[in-house]
Structures are given as C-alpha cells and as structure tokens.
C-alpha cells in the first residue's frame, strides 16, 4: 500500500519549515549586520567626545567591551560619552531624548529597512521610559544603554566585538 501522497505532503511540510527557518536566520544576520554597521559608525564619534569631555583612555576598553554579553556597564562616564556621541550624530533632541526621526534615518542609513529601524527606535524608546529622569543625565544614559544592550542580546542581534574592533582599527 503506497502512501505517496502523504509522503509528498510531509516532504513539502519539511521544505516549508526549512525555508522559514532560513528566513529567520537571514533576518537575524541582517539585523546583526545593521547593528555592526551602526556600532562602527557610532564609535567614530568616541575620540572626538573623549577630547571634548576630557575622558580617560579607559573609555576605549569600555566601548570595546560594550557588546560582550558578560560585560556589565557600570562606568558613569560611558553614559556621558554616549550623550556626547549621540549629540554629535544628531540622534537626540534638545531635551536629551532620542530624536525618533533622526534615529530611524540613522538605522536606515546603515542597512535597516523601515520595520527594523522602527523596532530599534521602539527598543530605545522603551528603555528611555524605564530609565527614571533624575539629576544625573550620564547615569540615565548608562541605564538606557544597559537596557538597550540587554534587549539586543535577547534578540541575538549584538555585533561581534572582535569584528567591530578590527573594522574600527582598520579605519584608523
């Protein structure tokens, strides 16, 4: 007794599942690639901000370790540098909050489609809401960065720090 129809159906089901899995993997790859490109470009502002804010050279190591999942962001000066860098890249409004339009354009400039750009902006916006406003804007920026980093890791979008560093050093 031949069950050729059922066998064919199971094969087709398997092909569809594999195709969906490949699309999901490609989506993570492209999201991770966008995060990589954004990180490399964002890091270009670090040297300028180190000089402007008279930040110590340890900032280079802090930013190198930024995307390492096990690295805890604790240095308040990282928050100060992030504010400066975001300002230099025109990603914040005069009140110090993320400028949604500019942030979406920044993501799209680095390869994100509209949906990914919106998702990234929504992640940052959610992190801004969870970080209480206080007297210390550097500490608030650090808290937003911690939240954003955790969300990016949950999505498996974090760029490889070794590859980011190699690209940054190759441009120096």
GROMACS .gro file of C-alpha atoms in nm:
model
  172
    1UNK     CA    1   0.000   0.000   0.000
    2UNK     CA    2   0.161   0.329  -0.116
    3UNK     CA    3   0.128   0.641   0.094
    4UNK     CA    4   0.290   0.854  -0.175
    5UNK     CA    5   0.051   1.145  -0.126
    6UNK     CA    6   0.119   1.164   0.249
    7UNK     CA    7   0.493   1.125   0.193
    8UNK     CA    8   0.487   1.408  -0.059
    9UNK     CA    9   0.289   1.621   0.189
   10UNK     CA   10   0.544   1.556   0.466
   11UNK     CA   11   0.832   1.646   0.233
   12UNK     CA   12   0.661   1.971   0.137
   13UNK     CA   13   0.596   2.050   0.504
   14UNK     CA   14   0.965   1.991   0.581
   15UNK     CA   15   1.074   2.215   0.292
   16UNK     CA   16   0.844   2.494   0.416
   17UNK     CA   17   0.979   2.464   0.772
   18UNK     CA   18   1.339   2.475   0.649
   19UNK     CA   19   1.261   2.778   0.431
   20UNK     CA   20   1.101   2.961   0.726
   21UNK     CA   21   1.399   2.877   0.945
   22UNK     CA   22   1.639   3.013   0.681
   23UNK     CA   23   1.437   3.334   0.653
   24UNK     CA   24   1.451   3.373   1.033
   25UNK     CA   25   1.827   3.316   1.036
   26UNK     CA   26   1.876   3.562   0.749
   27UNK     CA   27   1.670   3.817   0.944
   28UNK     CA   28   1.894   3.782   1.249
   29UNK     CA   29   2.203   3.800   1.028
   30UNK     CA   30   2.085   4.121   0.860
   31UNK     CA   31   1.980   4.271   1.196
   32UNK     CA   32   2.318   4.182   1.342
   33UNK     CA   33   2.488   4.332   1.036
   34UNK     CA   34   2.291   4.656   1.077
   35UNK     CA   35   2.392   4.670   1.445
   36UNK     CA   36   2.753   4.613   1.341
   37UNK     CA   37   2.749   4.899   1.090
   38UNK     CA   38   2.573   5.132   1.334
   39UNK     CA   39   2.823   5.049   1.610
   40UNK     CA   40   3.126   5.110   1.389
   41UNK     CA   41   2.991   5.447   1.275
   42UNK     CA   42   2.881   5.542   1.627
   43UNK     CA   43   3.229   5.463   1.760
   44UNK     CA   44   3.384   5.717   1.525
   45UNK     CA   45   3.249   5.992   1.750
   46UNK     CA   46   3.422   5.846   2.057
   47UNK     CA   47   3.764   6.005   2.001
   48UNK     CA   48   3.606   6.347   1.948
   49UNK     CA   49   3.398   6.311   2.264
   50UNK     CA   50   3.693   6.182   2.467
   51UNK     CA   51   3.878   6.505   2.383
   52UNK     CA   52   3.575   6.729   2.432
   53UNK     CA   53   3.486   6.580   2.773
   54UNK     CA   54   3.846   6.505   2.873
   55UNK     CA   55   3.758   6.137   2.921
   56UNK     CA   56   4.025   5.882   3.017
   57UNK     CA   57   4.163   5.631   2.767
   58UNK     CA   58   3.982   5.354   2.957
   59UNK     CA   59   3.677   5.460   2.753
   60UNK     CA   60   3.823   5.271   2.455
   61UNK     CA   61   3.816   4.947   2.656
   62UNK     CA   62   3.466   5.020   2.785
   63UNK     CA   63   3.334   5.060   2.432
   64UNK     CA   64   3.529   4.760   2.306
   65UNK     CA   65   3.358   4.550   2.575
   66UNK     CA   66   3.017   4.714   2.527
   67UNK     CA   67   2.855   4.432   2.324
   68UNK     CA   68   3.012   4.148   2.523
   69UNK     CA   69   2.717   3.987   2.695
   70UNK     CA   70   2.906   3.918   3.018
   71UNK     CA   71   3.039   4.276   3.043
   72UNK     CA   72   2.848   4.492   3.288
   73UNK     CA   73   2.817   4.860   3.208
   74UNK     CA   74   2.898   5.036   3.535
   75UNK     CA   75   3.118   5.332   3.443
   76UNK     CA   76   2.911   5.652   3.461
   77UNK     CA   77   3.149   5.816   3.213
   78UNK     CA   78   3.025   5.573   2.946
   79UNK     CA   79   2.686   5.742   2.983
   80UNK     CA   80   2.848   6.083   2.942
   81UNK     CA   81   3.031   5.965   2.630
   82UNK     CA   82   2.707   5.818   2.489
   83UNK     CA   83   2.528   6.151   2.534
   84UNK     CA   84   2.811   6.331   2.355
   85UNK     CA   85   2.828   6.075   2.074
   86UNK     CA   86   2.450   6.076   2.026
   87UNK     CA   87   2.451   6.454   2.014
   88UNK     CA   88   2.734   6.461   1.758
   89UNK     CA   89   2.533   6.221   1.539
   90UNK     CA   90   2.216   6.430   1.584
   91UNK     CA   91   2.029   6.140   1.746
   92UNK     CA   92   1.891   6.333   2.043
   93UNK     CA   93   1.653   6.624   2.073
   94UNK     CA   94   1.725   6.941   2.278
   95UNK     CA   95   1.570   6.777   2.589
   96UNK     CA   96   1.819   6.490   2.565
   97UNK     CA   97   1.568   6.229   2.446
   98UNK     CA   98   1.613   6.023   2.133
   99UNK     CA   99   1.504   6.205   1.818
  100UNK     CA  100   1.286   5.933   1.666
  101UNK     CA  101   1.305   6.054   1.305
  102UNK     CA  102   1.681   6.103   1.306
  103UNK     CA  103   1.736   5.771   1.484
  104UNK     CA  104   1.525   5.587   1.225
  105UNK     CA  105   1.719   5.754   0.944
  106UNK     CA  106   2.048   5.661   1.112
  107UNK     CA  107   1.941   5.295   1.125
  108UNK     CA  108   1.821   5.301   0.763
  109UNK     CA  109   2.147   5.464   0.654
  110UNK     CA  110   2.322   5.156   0.794
  111UNK     CA  111   2.107   4.900   0.613
  112UNK     CA  112   1.790   4.870   0.821
  113UNK     CA  113   1.457   4.852   0.642
  114UNK     CA  114   1.163   5.056   0.777
  115UNK     CA  115   1.044   4.777   1.007
  116UNK     CA  116   1.387   4.714   1.162
  117UNK     CA  117   1.455   5.088   1.202
  118UNK     CA  118   1.121   5.130   1.380
  119UNK     CA  119   1.190   4.829   1.601
  120UNK     CA  120   1.529   4.969   1.705
  121UNK     CA  121   1.377   5.309   1.782
  122UNK     CA  122   1.098   5.141   1.980
  123UNK     CA  123   1.357   4.948   2.181
  124UNK     CA  124   1.547   5.264   2.271
  125UNK     CA  125   1.222   5.448   2.346
  126UNK     CA  126   1.112   5.168   2.579
  127UNK     CA  127   1.448   5.185   2.754
  128UNK     CA  128   1.416   5.564   2.788
  129UNK     CA  129   1.079   5.518   2.957
  130UNK     CA  130   1.222   5.265   3.201
  131UNK     CA  131   1.517   5.488   3.296
  132UNK     CA  132   1.399   5.740   3.552
  133UNK     CA  133   1.480   6.103   3.483
  134UNK     CA  134   1.699   6.244   3.753
  135UNK     CA  135   1.972   6.494   3.818
  136UNK     CA  136   2.243   6.279   3.661
  137UNK     CA  137   2.194   6.256   3.284
  138UNK     CA  138   2.510   6.046   3.244
  139UNK     CA  139   2.375   5.781   3.482
  140UNK     CA  140   2.039   5.786   3.300
  141UNK     CA  141   2.215   5.739   2.964
  142UNK     CA  142   2.410   5.447   3.112
  143UNK     CA  143   2.082   5.288   3.231
  144UNK     CA  144   1.929   5.330   2.885
  145UNK     CA  145   2.240   5.171   2.731
  146UNK     CA  146   2.220   4.874   2.973
  147UNK     CA  147   1.856   4.819   2.882
  148UNK     CA  148   1.918   4.851   2.506
  149UNK     CA  149   2.215   4.615   2.521
  150UNK     CA  150   2.008   4.354   2.708
  151UNK     CA  151   1.724   4.380   2.455
  152UNK     CA  152   1.962   4.347   2.160
  153UNK     CA  153   2.119   4.038   2.319
  154UNK     CA  154   1.774   3.883   2.374
  155UNK     CA  155   1.713   3.923   2.000
  156UNK     CA  156   2.061   3.781   1.921
  157UNK     CA  157   2.143   4.096   1.725
  158UNK     CA  158   2.457   4.201   1.911
  159UNK     CA  159   2.753   4.253   1.679
  160UNK     CA  160   3.073   4.057   1.736
  161UNK     CA  161   3.302   4.291   1.937
  162UNK     CA  162   3.617   4.142   1.780
  163UNK     CA  163   3.492   4.215   1.428
  164UNK     CA  164   3.378   4.567   1.526
  165UNK     CA  165   3.720   4.642   1.679
  166UNK     CA  166   3.905   4.509   1.375
  167UNK     CA  167   3.698   4.729   1.145
  168UNK     CA  168   3.745   5.037   1.364
  169UNK     CA  169   4.121   4.980   1.381
  170UNK     CA  170   4.144   4.928   1.006
  171UNK     CA  171   3.992   5.273   0.954
  172UNK     CA  172   4.239   5.450   1.185
   0.00000   0.00000   0.00000
